[in-house]
């Protein structure tokens, strides 16, 4: 477990680059900010942030979303392909903190500290290992127990579904956490279009299997490819998104490009990366971690300070960027929105 | 040159054992401890501790197999450096990580069984460290050797500690550490040890005969 500090962009280089980009991107960023209007300027207010990012997620007002008519249920190809998504030159978020007032983690932090065993088990090594990962062309097959199976390419997904900014806390089962401004769309919207049959009870997700690009998949210690699953009501929940970007930028490979799941009230490993298949199924899917260590990783994996991992406590966590620990919140702070999903269920037994 | 021949190995060991600490301090100074510095310091001090402990444990078997008597005096400095890094690792856990909040530390230690195992390993190393000087050796007397053979217990506990700290039960790196320690222990068993020494003596004799 040698650290590979050489693989991390030294801060001075990063900062220099940043300064450079600030210059280049000033106009663009300026335009973005002004398009956000007063919302950006009044960012410190907590209530509006909550309203915007949690209670009623509204489309991010940034005028770079490909297709404003995406919300329509029409399954036909969009007649007029709008201008493709234009990334801001600088990582951009419309707010500085989440609805609890916790500051966003920096783009630098989020893109250099990743659990992505398909590349390497070293969190600091993923960024360097993943630079050549090919995310285009990329298709996502939606099938299984649905009336309307379909294979989407990434452009379809960008165009068809409203991309919104969602600021969520991410809590890793290893007891560290971050606050991340994702860009993405509601999984429910995609599932509605696929039209699940009544038999469908679960959603099963699958990561790309390609040991040439994912050297970690050569390891016989795990059953590749990575599989994750959600109960259908969890999948349809308003907070659940498929993410396409982060800080206004398209996702980088280390964060699960081009498409990943984000379920903020569950441990990070539920948020499967680089998805190629989404199937509606009748039986509860067995995730990679459930197969690897069934005593330790359950299907639900809801963030719960009162249910310790068999080998370590989950009652506290370290927010990346902080030196001291903080208390872990039930359902990662989203209990109000999601606890009703688990009414009458033992959270101890269904860990 | 003769001086270096005599002391070279010893000096190399001291120098090499301090490199990980210097490297850690340099990375601290240049703010290069990743975005999760506490975890980084914990992992690095822990890794170095277990690696130095294994090197210390390897000295006797190296002598048994190859007859390298010159590595025997290295057991003590290697063991003491392992103790130093293990102590830093422990201090990082209770101080940097948990800010000396004893309630949290108590909870973490007993919920995280691996922390408890690591604590026992450090306890053994502490006993060995304070009885490693000549004066303590005399005080402990004839049981000193037996006491210091518990270093293998510390090694096995450290490997178990490492294994349980990982996400996967059968983590390859943890298995490697555990496997190496068990192999080193097996070589020390009297019967196995005899096998090696007999083999070496025979080989020496046959070499002498052919000359």
Coordinates of C-alpha atoms in Angstrom, one line a residue:
Chain A
X1 CA 0.0 0.0 0.0
X2 CA 2.6 2.6 -1.1
X3 CA 1.0 6.0 -1.7
X4 CA 1.6 7.2 -5.2
X5 CA 1.9 10.8 -4.5
X6 CA 3.5 11.2 -7.9
X7 CA 0.1 10.3 -9.5
X8 CA -1.6 13.3 -8.0
X9 CA -1.3 16.6 -9.7
X10 CA 0.9 18.6 -7.4
X11 CA -1.0 21.5 -6.0
X12 CA 1.1 24.2 -7.4
X13 CA 0.6 22.9 -10.9
X14 CA -3.1 22.5 -10.3
X15 CA -3.3 26.0 -9.0
X16 CA -1.3 27.4 -11.9
X17 CA -3.6 25.6 -14.3
X18 CA -6.5 26.9 -12.4
X19 CA -5.3 30.5 -12.6
X20 CA -4.8 30.0 -16.3
X21 CA -8.3 28.6 -16.7
X22 CA -9.8 31.4 -14.6
X23 CA -8.4 33.8 -17.2
X24 CA -9.6 31.8 -20.1
X25 CA -12.9 30.9 -18.6
X26 CA -13.8 34.2 -17.0
X27 CA -16.2 35.1 -19.8
X28 CA -17.9 31.8 -19.9
X29 CA -18.2 31.5 -16.2
X30 CA -19.4 35.1 -16.0
X31 CA -22.1 34.3 -18.5
X32 CA -23.1 31.2 -16.6
X33 CA -23.3 33.1 -13.3
X34 CA -25.4 35.9 -14.8
X35 CA -27.7 33.4 -16.3
X36 CA -28.3 32.0 -12.9
X37 CA -29.6 35.4 -11.8
X38 CA -30.3 36.2 -8.2
X39 CA -30.3 32.6 -7.1
X40 CA -26.5 32.4 -7.2
X41 CA -26.0 35.7 -5.4
X42 CA -28.3 34.7 -2.6
X43 CA -26.6 31.3 -2.2
X44 CA -26.0 31.6 1.6
X45 CA -29.7 31.3 2.4
X46 CA -30.3 27.7 3.5
X47 CA -34.0 27.3 2.8
X48 CA -33.9 28.1 -0.9
X49 CA -31.0 25.7 -1.3
X50 CA -32.9 22.9 0.3
X51 CA -35.9 23.7 -1.8
X52 CA -33.9 23.7 -5.0
X53 CA -31.7 20.7 -4.4
X54 CA -33.9 18.4 -2.4
X55 CA -37.5 19.0 -1.9
X56 CA -38.4 20.0 -5.5
X57 CA -35.4 19.5 -7.7
X58 CA -35.7 22.0 -10.4
X59 CA -33.7 22.0 -13.6
X60 CA -30.5 23.9 -13.2
X61 CA -30.9 27.2 -14.8
X62 CA -27.7 27.0 -16.6
X63 CA -28.4 27.5 -20.3
X64 CA -26.2 24.6 -21.4
X65 CA -28.7 21.8 -21.2
X66 CA -29.0 20.2 -24.5
X67 CA -32.7 19.9 -24.9
X68 CA -35.2 22.0 -23.0
X69 CA -38.1 19.9 -24.3
X70 CA -36.7 16.7 -22.8
X71 CA -39.4 16.4 -20.2
X72 CA -42.0 15.5 -22.9
X73 CA -42.8 11.8 -22.8
X74 CA -42.4 11.5 -26.6
X75 CA -40.3 8.5 -27.4
X76 CA -39.6 9.5 -30.9
X77 CA -36.1 10.9 -31.7
X78 CA -36.0 14.6 -30.9
X79 CA -36.6 16.3 -34.2
X80 CA -34.2 19.1 -33.8
X81 CA -31.1 18.2 -32.0
X82 CA -30.3 21.2 -29.9
X83 CA -26.8 22.4 -29.4
X84 CA -24.7 19.8 -27.6
X85 CA -23.9 20.4 -23.9
X86 CA -21.3 23.0 -23.5
X87 CA -19.1 22.5 -20.4
X88 CA -18.1 25.5 -18.3
X89 CA -14.4 26.0 -18.6
X90 CA -14.1 26.0 -14.8
X91 CA -15.9 23.6 -12.5
X92 CA -19.1 25.3 -11.7
X93 CA -21.8 24.9 -9.0
X94 CA -24.7 27.2 -8.4
X95 CA -24.4 26.9 -4.6
X96 CA -21.5 26.8 -2.2
X97 CA -23.1 24.4 0.4
X98 CA -25.7 21.7 0.8
X99 CA -29.0 22.2 2.5
X100 CA -27.4 21.5 5.9
X101 CA -24.9 24.3 5.3
X102 CA -22.0 21.9 4.6
X103 CA -19.6 23.3 2.1
X104 CA -19.1 21.5 -1.2
X105 CA -15.9 19.5 -1.6
X106 CA -13.6 20.9 -4.3
X107 CA -13.5 19.5 -7.8
X108 CA -9.9 18.6 -7.1
X109 CA -10.9 16.5 -4.1
X110 CA -13.8 14.7 -5.8
X111 CA -11.7 13.8 -8.8
X112 CA -8.6 12.5 -7.0
X113 CA -10.0 10.3 -4.2
X114 CA -12.0 7.5 -5.7
X115 CA -13.0 4.0 -4.9
X116 CA -13.1 2.3 -8.3
X117 CA -11.6 -1.2 -8.0
X118 CA -11.9 -1.8 -11.8
X119 CA -8.9 0.5 -12.1
X120 CA -7.0 0.1 -8.8
X121 CA -7.8 -0.4 -5.1
X122 CA -5.7 2.7 -4.4
X123 CA -8.1 5.6 -4.0
X124 CA -5.4 8.2 -5.0
X125 CA -4.3 6.1 -8.0
X126 CA -7.6 5.9 -9.9
X127 CA -7.4 9.3 -11.5
X128 CA -4.1 8.6 -13.2
X129 CA -5.1 5.0 -14.1
X130 CA -8.3 6.1 -15.8
X131 CA -7.1 8.9 -18.1
X132 CA -7.4 6.8 -21.2
X133 CA -10.8 5.2 -20.4
X134 CA -13.0 5.4 -23.5
X135 CA -16.4 6.8 -22.8
X136 CA -17.5 7.4 -26.4
X137 CA -19.2 5.7 -28.1
X138 CA -21.2 4.4 -25.2
X139 CA -24.5 2.7 -25.1
X140 CA -26.8 1.8 -22.2
X141 CA -29.2 -1.1 -22.6
X142 CA -32.5 -0.8 -20.7
X143 CA -34.4 -4.0 -20.7
X144 CA -35.6 -6.9 -18.7
X145 CA -39.2 -6.8 -17.5
X146 CA -40.2 -3.7 -19.4
X147 CA -42.7 -3.0 -22.2
X148 CA -40.4 -0.7 -24.0
X149 CA -36.8 -2.0 -24.0
X150 CA -34.3 0.3 -25.6
X151 CA -30.7 0.9 -26.2
X152 CA -29.7 4.5 -25.6
X153 CA -26.5 6.1 -26.6
X154 CA -25.1 8.8 -24.3
X155 CA -26.2 11.6 -26.6
X156 CA -29.8 10.3 -26.3
X157 CA -29.6 10.4 -22.6
X158 CA -28.2 13.9 -22.5
X159 CA -30.8 15.2 -24.9
X160 CA -33.8 13.3 -23.8
X161 CA -33.7 13.8 -20.1
X162 CA -33.6 17.1 -18.2
X163 CA -30.1 17.4 -16.7
X164 CA -30.3 19.0 -13.2
X165 CA -27.8 20.0 -10.6
X166 CA -28.2 18.0 -7.4
X167 CA -26.0 18.7 -4.4
X168 CA -25.8 15.5 -2.4
X169 CA -23.7 14.1 0.4
X170 CA -21.8 10.9 -0.5
X171 CA -21.0 8.7 2.5
X172 CA -18.5 5.8 1.9
X173 CA -18.8 2.6 3.9
X174 CA -15.2 3.3 4.8
X175 CA -16.4 6.2 6.9
X176 CA -15.4 9.1 4.8
X177 CA -17.7 11.5 3.1
X178 CA -18.0 14.4 0.6
X179 CA -20.5 16.9 -0.6
X180 CA -20.8 16.8 -4.4
X181 CA -22.7 18.9 -6.9
X182 CA -23.8 16.2 -9.4
X183 CA -25.3 16.8 -12.8
X184 CA -27.8 14.2 -13.8
X185 CA -31.4 13.2 -14.4
X186 CA -34.1 11.4 -12.5
X187 CA -33.8 7.6 -12.8
X188 CA -37.6 7.6 -12.5
X189 CA -37.9 9.4 -15.8
X190 CA -35.9 6.8 -17.6
X191 CA -37.8 3.9 -16.0
X192 CA -41.1 5.5 -16.8
X193 CA -40.1 5.6 -20.4
X194 CA -39.1 1.9 -20.3
X195 CA -42.5 1.1 -18.7
X196 CA -41.8 -1.6 -16.2
X197 CA -44.2 -4.7 -16.2
X198 CA -46.1 -5.3 -13.0
X199 CA -43.9 -8.3 -12.3
X200 CA -40.8 -6.1 -12.0
X201 CA -39.8 -5.6 -8.4
X202 CA -36.1 -4.6 -8.6
X203 CA -33.7 -2.8 -10.9
X204 CA -30.4 -4.3 -11.7
X205 CA -27.5 -2.3 -12.9
X206 CA -24.3 -3.5 -14.5
X207 CA -20.9 -1.9 -15.2
X208 CA -19.0 -2.3 -18.4
X209 CA -16.9 -5.5 -18.5
X210 CA -13.7 -4.8 -20.3
X211 CA -10.5 -6.1 -18.5
X212 CA -8.4 -4.3 -21.2
X213 CA -9.6 -1.0 -19.9
X214 CA -10.4 -2.1 -16.4
X215 CA -7.3 -4.0 -15.3
X216 CA -8.9 -4.6 -11.9
X217 CA -11.4 -6.9 -13.5
X218 CA -8.5 -9.4 -13.9
X219 CA -8.6 -9.9 -10.2
X220 CA -10.2 -13.2 -9.3
X221 CA -11.1 -12.0 -5.9
X222 CA -14.4 -10.5 -7.1
X223 CA -17.1 -11.6 -9.5
X224 CA -17.0 -9.1 -12.3
X225 CA -18.7 -7.1 -13.7
X226 CA -19.8 -4.9 -10.9
X227 CA -23.5 -5.4 -10.2
X228 CA -25.8 -3.2 -8.1
X229 CA -29.5 -3.2 -7.5
X230 CA -32.4 -1.1 -6.0
X231 CA -35.9 -2.0 -5.1
X232 CA -38.2 -0.4 -7.6
X233 CA -39.6 2.1 -5.2
X234 CA -36.1 3.2 -4.3
X235 CA -35.2 3.5 -7.9
X236 CA -38.3 5.6 -8.6
X237 CA -37.6 7.9 -5.6
X238 CA -37.2 11.5 -6.4
X239 CA -33.7 11.7 -4.9
X240 CA -32.3 8.9 -7.1
X241 CA -30.5 10.1 -10.2
X242 CA -28.3 8.8 -13.0
X243 CA -25.4 11.2 -13.1
X244 CA -23.8 12.4 -16.2
X245 CA -21.7 15.2 -14.8
X246 CA -20.2 16.9 -11.8
X247 CA -19.6 20.6 -11.1
X248 CA -21.1 21.3 -14.5
X249 CA -18.5 19.2 -16.2
X250 CA -19.1 15.9 -17.9
X251 CA -18.1 13.1 -15.5
X252 CA -14.5 12.1 -15.5
X253 CA -13.7 8.3 -15.7
X254 CA -12.6 8.2 -12.1
X255 CA -16.1 9.4 -11.1
X256 CA -17.9 6.8 -13.2
X257 CA -18.1 8.3 -16.6
X258 CA -20.2 8.4 -18.7
X259 CA -23.1 7.4 -16.5
X260 CA -23.4 6.4 -12.9
X261 CA -26.0 5.9 -10.3
X262 CA -26.3 8.3 -7.3
X263 CA -28.5 7.2 -4.3
X264 CA -27.5 9.7 -1.6
X265 CA -29.0 7.9 1.4
X266 CA -27.0 4.7 0.7
X267 CA -23.4 3.9 1.1
X268 CA -21.2 5.0 -1.8
X269 CA -20.7 1.5 -3.2
X270 CA -24.4 1.4 -4.2
X271 CA -23.7 4.2 -6.7
X272 CA -22.5 1.9 -9.5
X273 CA -20.3 3.5 -12.1
X274 CA -19.9 3.3 -15.9
X275 CA -23.3 1.7 -16.4
X276 CA -23.9 -0.3 -19.6
X277 CA -27.1 -2.2 -18.6
X278 CA -30.2 -1.5 -16.6
X279 CA -32.7 -4.4 -16.2
X280 CA -36.0 -4.6 -14.5
X281 CA -36.1 -7.9 -12.7
X282 CA -38.4 -9.9 -10.4
X283 CA -35.8 -11.3 -7.9
X284 CA -33.5 -9.2 -5.7
X285 CA -30.2 -8.9 -7.6
X286 CA -27.0 -10.0 -5.9
X287 CA -24.5 -7.1 -5.9
X288 CA -20.7 -7.6 -6.3
X289 CA -20.2 -6.8 -2.7
X290 CA -23.0 -9.1 -1.5
X291 CA -21.3 -11.9 -3.3
X292 CA -17.8 -11.0 -2.1
X293 CA -18.7 -10.7 1.6
X294 CA -22.4 -11.5 2.4
X295 CA -22.0 -11.0 6.1
X296 CA -20.7 -7.5 5.6
X297 CA -22.6 -6.0 2.7
X298 CA -26.3 -6.3 2.4
X299 CA -28.7 -5.3 -0.4
X300 CA -30.0 -2.2 1.2
X301 CA -26.8 -0.6 2.5
X302 CA -28.6 2.4 3.8
X303 CA -26.4 4.8 5.7
X304 CA -27.1 4.0 9.4
X305 CA -24.9 5.1 12.3
X306 CA -26.6 2.4 14.5
X307 CA -25.8 -0.6 12.4
X308 CA -22.0 -1.1 12.6
X309 CA -20.2 -2.8 9.8
X310 CA -19.1 -6.1 11.3
X311 CA -15.5 -4.9 11.5
X312 CA -15.9 -1.1 12.0
X313 CA -18.2 1.4 13.5
X314 CA -20.4 3.6 11.3
X315 CA -21.3 6.1 13.9
X316 CA -18.8 8.7 12.8
X317 CA -17.2 9.8 9.5
X318 CA -14.5 12.1 8.2
X319 CA -15.6 14.7 5.8
X320 CA -12.9 15.0 3.3
X321 CA -11.1 18.3 4.0
X322 CA -11.7 18.2 7.7
X323 CA -9.4 16.9 10.4
X324 CA -11.9 15.9 13.0
X325 CA -14.7 13.4 12.8
X326 CA -18.4 14.2 12.6
X327 CA -21.5 12.2 13.5
X328 CA -23.0 10.1 10.8
X329 CA -26.7 10.9 10.2
X330 CA -29.4 8.3 9.7
X331 CA -30.0 7.8 6.0
X332 CA -27.1 10.2 5.5
X333 CA -29.3 13.1 6.5
X334 CA -32.2 12.2 4.0
X335 CA -34.3 10.4 6.6
X336 CA -37.2 12.8 6.1
X337 CA -37.4 12.0 2.4
X338 CA -36.7 8.3 2.4
X339 CA -37.5 6.7 5.8
X340 CA -41.1 5.9 4.7
X341 CA -39.7 3.5 2.1
X342 CA -38.6 1.2 4.9
X343 CA -41.6 1.4 7.2
X344 CA -42.1 -1.8 9.2
X345 CA -38.7 -3.2 8.0
X346 CA -36.0 -4.0 10.4
X347 CA -33.0 -1.9 9.4
X348 CA -30.8 -4.1 11.5
X349 CA -31.7 -7.3 9.7
X350 CA -31.9 -5.6 6.3
X351 CA -28.5 -3.9 6.4
Chain B
X1 CA 36.7 0.2 4.1
X2 CA 37.0 -2.5 6.8
X3 CA 35.0 -0.2 9.0
X4 CA 32.3 0.0 6.4
X5 CA 32.3 -3.7 5.9
X6 CA 31.8 -4.1 9.6
X7 CA 29.2 -1.4 10.1
X8 CA 27.7 -0.9 6.6
X9 CA 24.8 -3.2 7.0
X10 CA 23.9 -1.7 10.4
X11 CA 24.1 1.8 9.1
X12 CA 22.0 0.9 6.0
X13 CA 19.3 -0.5 8.2
X14 CA 19.1 2.7 10.4
X15 CA 19.1 4.9 7.3
X16 CA 16.5 2.8 5.4
X17 CA 14.2 2.5 8.5
X18 CA 14.1 6.3 8.8
X19 CA 13.3 7.0 5.1
X20 CA 9.5 6.3 5.5
X21 CA 9.3 8.8 8.3
X22 CA 11.3 11.4 6.5
X23 CA 9.2 10.9 3.4
X24 CA 6.0 11.3 5.5
X25 CA 7.3 14.6 7.0
X26 CA 8.3 15.9 3.6
X27 CA 4.8 15.1 2.2
X28 CA 3.3 16.7 5.3
X29 CA 5.4 19.8 4.7
X30 CA 4.4 20.1 1.1
X31 CA 0.7 19.3 1.8
X32 CA 1.0 16.1 -0.3
X33 CA -0.8 13.7 2.0
X34 CA -3.8 13.3 -0.4
X35 CA -7.2 14.7 0.4
X36 CA -7.6 12.4 3.3
X37 CA -4.3 13.0 5.2
X38 CA -5.3 11.3 8.4
X39 CA -6.0 8.0 6.6
X40 CA -2.9 8.5 4.6
X41 CA -0.7 8.9 7.7
X42 CA -2.5 5.9 9.4
X43 CA -1.9 3.6 6.4
X44 CA 1.7 4.6 5.9
X45 CA 2.8 4.3 9.5
X46 CA 1.0 1.0 9.8
X47 CA 2.4 -0.4 6.6
X48 CA 5.9 0.5 7.6
X49 CA 5.5 -1.0 11.0
X50 CA 4.4 -4.4 9.7
X51 CA 7.0 -4.4 7.0
X52 CA 9.8 -3.7 9.5
X53 CA 8.4 -6.2 11.9
X54 CA 8.5 -8.9 9.2
X55 CA 12.1 -7.9 8.3
X56 CA 13.0 -8.3 12.0
X57 CA 11.4 -11.7 12.1
X58 CA 13.2 -12.7 8.9
X59 CA 16.7 -12.4 10.4
X60 CA 16.7 -15.7 12.3
X61 CA 15.3 -17.7 9.4
X62 CA 17.9 -16.1 7.1
X63 CA 20.6 -17.3 9.4
X64 CA 19.1 -20.8 9.6
X65 CA 18.8 -21.1 5.8
X66 CA 21.8 -19.3 4.5
X67 CA 24.0 -19.1 7.6
X68 CA 24.0 -15.3 7.5
X69 CA 25.2 -14.6 11.0
X70 CA 25.7 -10.9 10.2
X71 CA 21.9 -10.2 10.1
X72 CA 21.3 -11.4 13.6
X73 CA 22.3 -8.1 15.3
X74 CA 19.7 -6.4 13.1
X75 CA 16.8 -8.0 14.8
X76 CA 16.9 -5.4 17.6
X77 CA 17.0 -2.2 15.6
X78 CA 14.4 -3.5 13.1
X79 CA 12.1 -4.5 15.9
X80 CA 12.5 -1.1 17.7
X81 CA 11.8 0.8 14.5
X82 CA 8.7 -1.4 14.0
X83 CA 7.7 -0.4 17.5
X84 CA 8.3 3.2 16.7
X85 CA 6.1 3.2 13.6
X86 CA 3.4 1.1 15.4
X87 CA 3.4 3.8 18.1
X88 CA 3.0 6.6 15.6
X89 CA 0.2 4.6 13.9
X90 CA -1.5 4.2 17.3
X91 CA -1.1 7.9 18.2
X92 CA -2.5 8.8 14.8
X93 CA -5.5 6.7 15.6
X94 CA -6.3 8.1 19.0
X95 CA -5.0 11.7 18.4
X96 CA -5.3 12.8 14.8
X97 CA -8.2 10.6 13.9
X98 CA -10.3 10.6 17.1
X99 CA -8.9 13.8 18.7
X100 CA -8.5 12.0 22.1
X101 CA -12.3 11.7 22.4
X102 CA -12.1 8.7 24.7
X103 CA -15.8 7.7 24.4
X104 CA -15.5 7.5 20.6
X105 CA -12.1 5.7 20.9
X106 CA -13.6 3.2 23.3
X107 CA -16.6 2.6 20.9
X108 CA -14.4 2.4 17.9
X109 CA -11.9 0.0 19.6
X110 CA -14.6 -2.5 20.6
X111 CA -16.7 -2.2 17.6
X112 CA -13.8 -2.4 15.3
X113 CA -12.3 -5.7 16.4
X114 CA -9.3 -5.1 14.2
X115 CA -8.4 -2.1 16.4
X116 CA -8.4 -4.4 19.4
X117 CA -6.2 -6.9 17.7
X118 CA -3.8 -4.1 16.7
X119 CA -3.8 -2.8 20.2
X120 CA -2.6 -6.2 21.5
X121 CA 0.1 -6.4 18.9
X122 CA 1.3 -3.0 20.1
X123 CA 1.1 -4.1 23.7
X124 CA 3.5 -7.0 23.0
X125 CA 5.9 -4.7 21.0
X126 CA 5.9 -2.3 23.9
X127 CA 6.9 -5.0 26.4
X128 CA 9.6 -6.1 24.1
X129 CA 10.9 -2.6 23.5
X130 CA 11.2 -1.8 27.2
X131 CA 13.0 -5.1 27.8
X132 CA 15.4 -4.7 24.9
X133 CA 18.2 -3.0 26.7
X134 CA 21.0 -4.8 28.5
X135 CA 19.9 -3.8 32.0
X136 CA 16.3 -5.1 31.4
X137 CA 17.8 -8.3 29.8
X138 CA 19.6 -9.0 33.1
X139 CA 16.5 -8.3 35.2
X140 CA 14.3 -10.6 33.1
X141 CA 17.0 -13.3 33.2
X142 CA 16.5 -16.7 31.7
X143 CA 12.9 -16.0 30.5
X144 CA 14.1 -13.2 28.3
X145 CA 14.4 -15.4 25.2
X146 CA 10.9 -16.8 25.8
X147 CA 9.5 -13.4 26.3
X148 CA 11.0 -12.1 23.1
X149 CA 9.7 -15.1 21.1
X150 CA 6.3 -13.6 21.6
X151 CA 7.3 -11.2 18.8
X152 CA 5.8 -13.9 16.5
X153 CA 2.5 -13.4 18.2
X154 CA 2.8 -9.7 17.6
X155 CA 3.5 -10.4 14.0
X156 CA 0.5 -12.7 13.5
X157 CA -1.8 -10.2 15.4
X158 CA -0.5 -7.4 13.1
X159 CA -1.3 -9.5 10.0
X160 CA -4.7 -10.2 11.3
X161 CA -5.2 -6.5 12.2
X162 CA -4.2 -5.6 8.6
X163 CA -6.5 -8.3 7.2
X164 CA -9.5 -7.1 9.1
X165 CA -8.9 -3.5 8.3
X166 CA -9.3 -4.3 4.6
X167 CA -12.6 -4.4 2.9
X168 CA -12.3 -8.0 1.9
X169 CA -11.7 -11.0 4.2
X170 CA -9.1 -12.6 2.0
X171 CA -7.3 -9.5 0.9
X172 CA -4.3 -10.6 -1.2
X173 CA -1.8 -8.2 0.5
X174 CA -3.0 -9.3 4.0
X175 CA -2.6 -12.9 3.0
X176 CA 0.9 -12.2 1.8
X177 CA 1.9 -10.7 5.1
X178 CA 0.3 -13.5 7.1
X179 CA 1.8 -16.2 4.8
X180 CA 5.3 -14.8 5.1
X181 CA 5.1 -14.6 8.9
X182 CA 3.8 -18.2 9.2
X183 CA 6.5 -19.4 6.8
X184 CA 9.2 -17.6 8.9
X185 CA 7.7 -19.2 12.0
X186 CA 7.8 -22.7 10.5
X187 CA 11.4 -22.3 9.5
X188 CA 12.2 -21.8 13.2
X189 CA 10.5 -25.0 14.4
X190 CA 13.2 -27.2 15.8
X191 CA 12.7 -30.1 13.4
X192 CA 12.6 -27.8 10.3
X193 CA 15.5 -25.8 11.6
X194 CA 17.6 -29.0 12.0
X195 CA 16.7 -30.0 8.4
X196 CA 18.2 -26.7 7.1
X197 CA 21.3 -26.8 9.3
X198 CA 22.0 -30.4 8.5
X199 CA 21.7 -29.7 4.8
X200 CA 24.1 -26.8 5.1
X201 CA 26.6 -28.8 7.0
X202 CA 26.5 -31.7 4.5
X203 CA 26.9 -29.3 1.6
X204 CA 29.8 -27.7 3.3
X205 CA 31.4 -31.1 3.9
X206 CA 30.9 -32.2 0.3
X207 CA 32.3 -28.9 -0.9
X208 CA 35.3 -29.4 1.3
X209 CA 35.7 -33.0 0.0
X210 CA 35.8 -32.0 -3.6
X211 CA 38.3 -29.3 -3.1

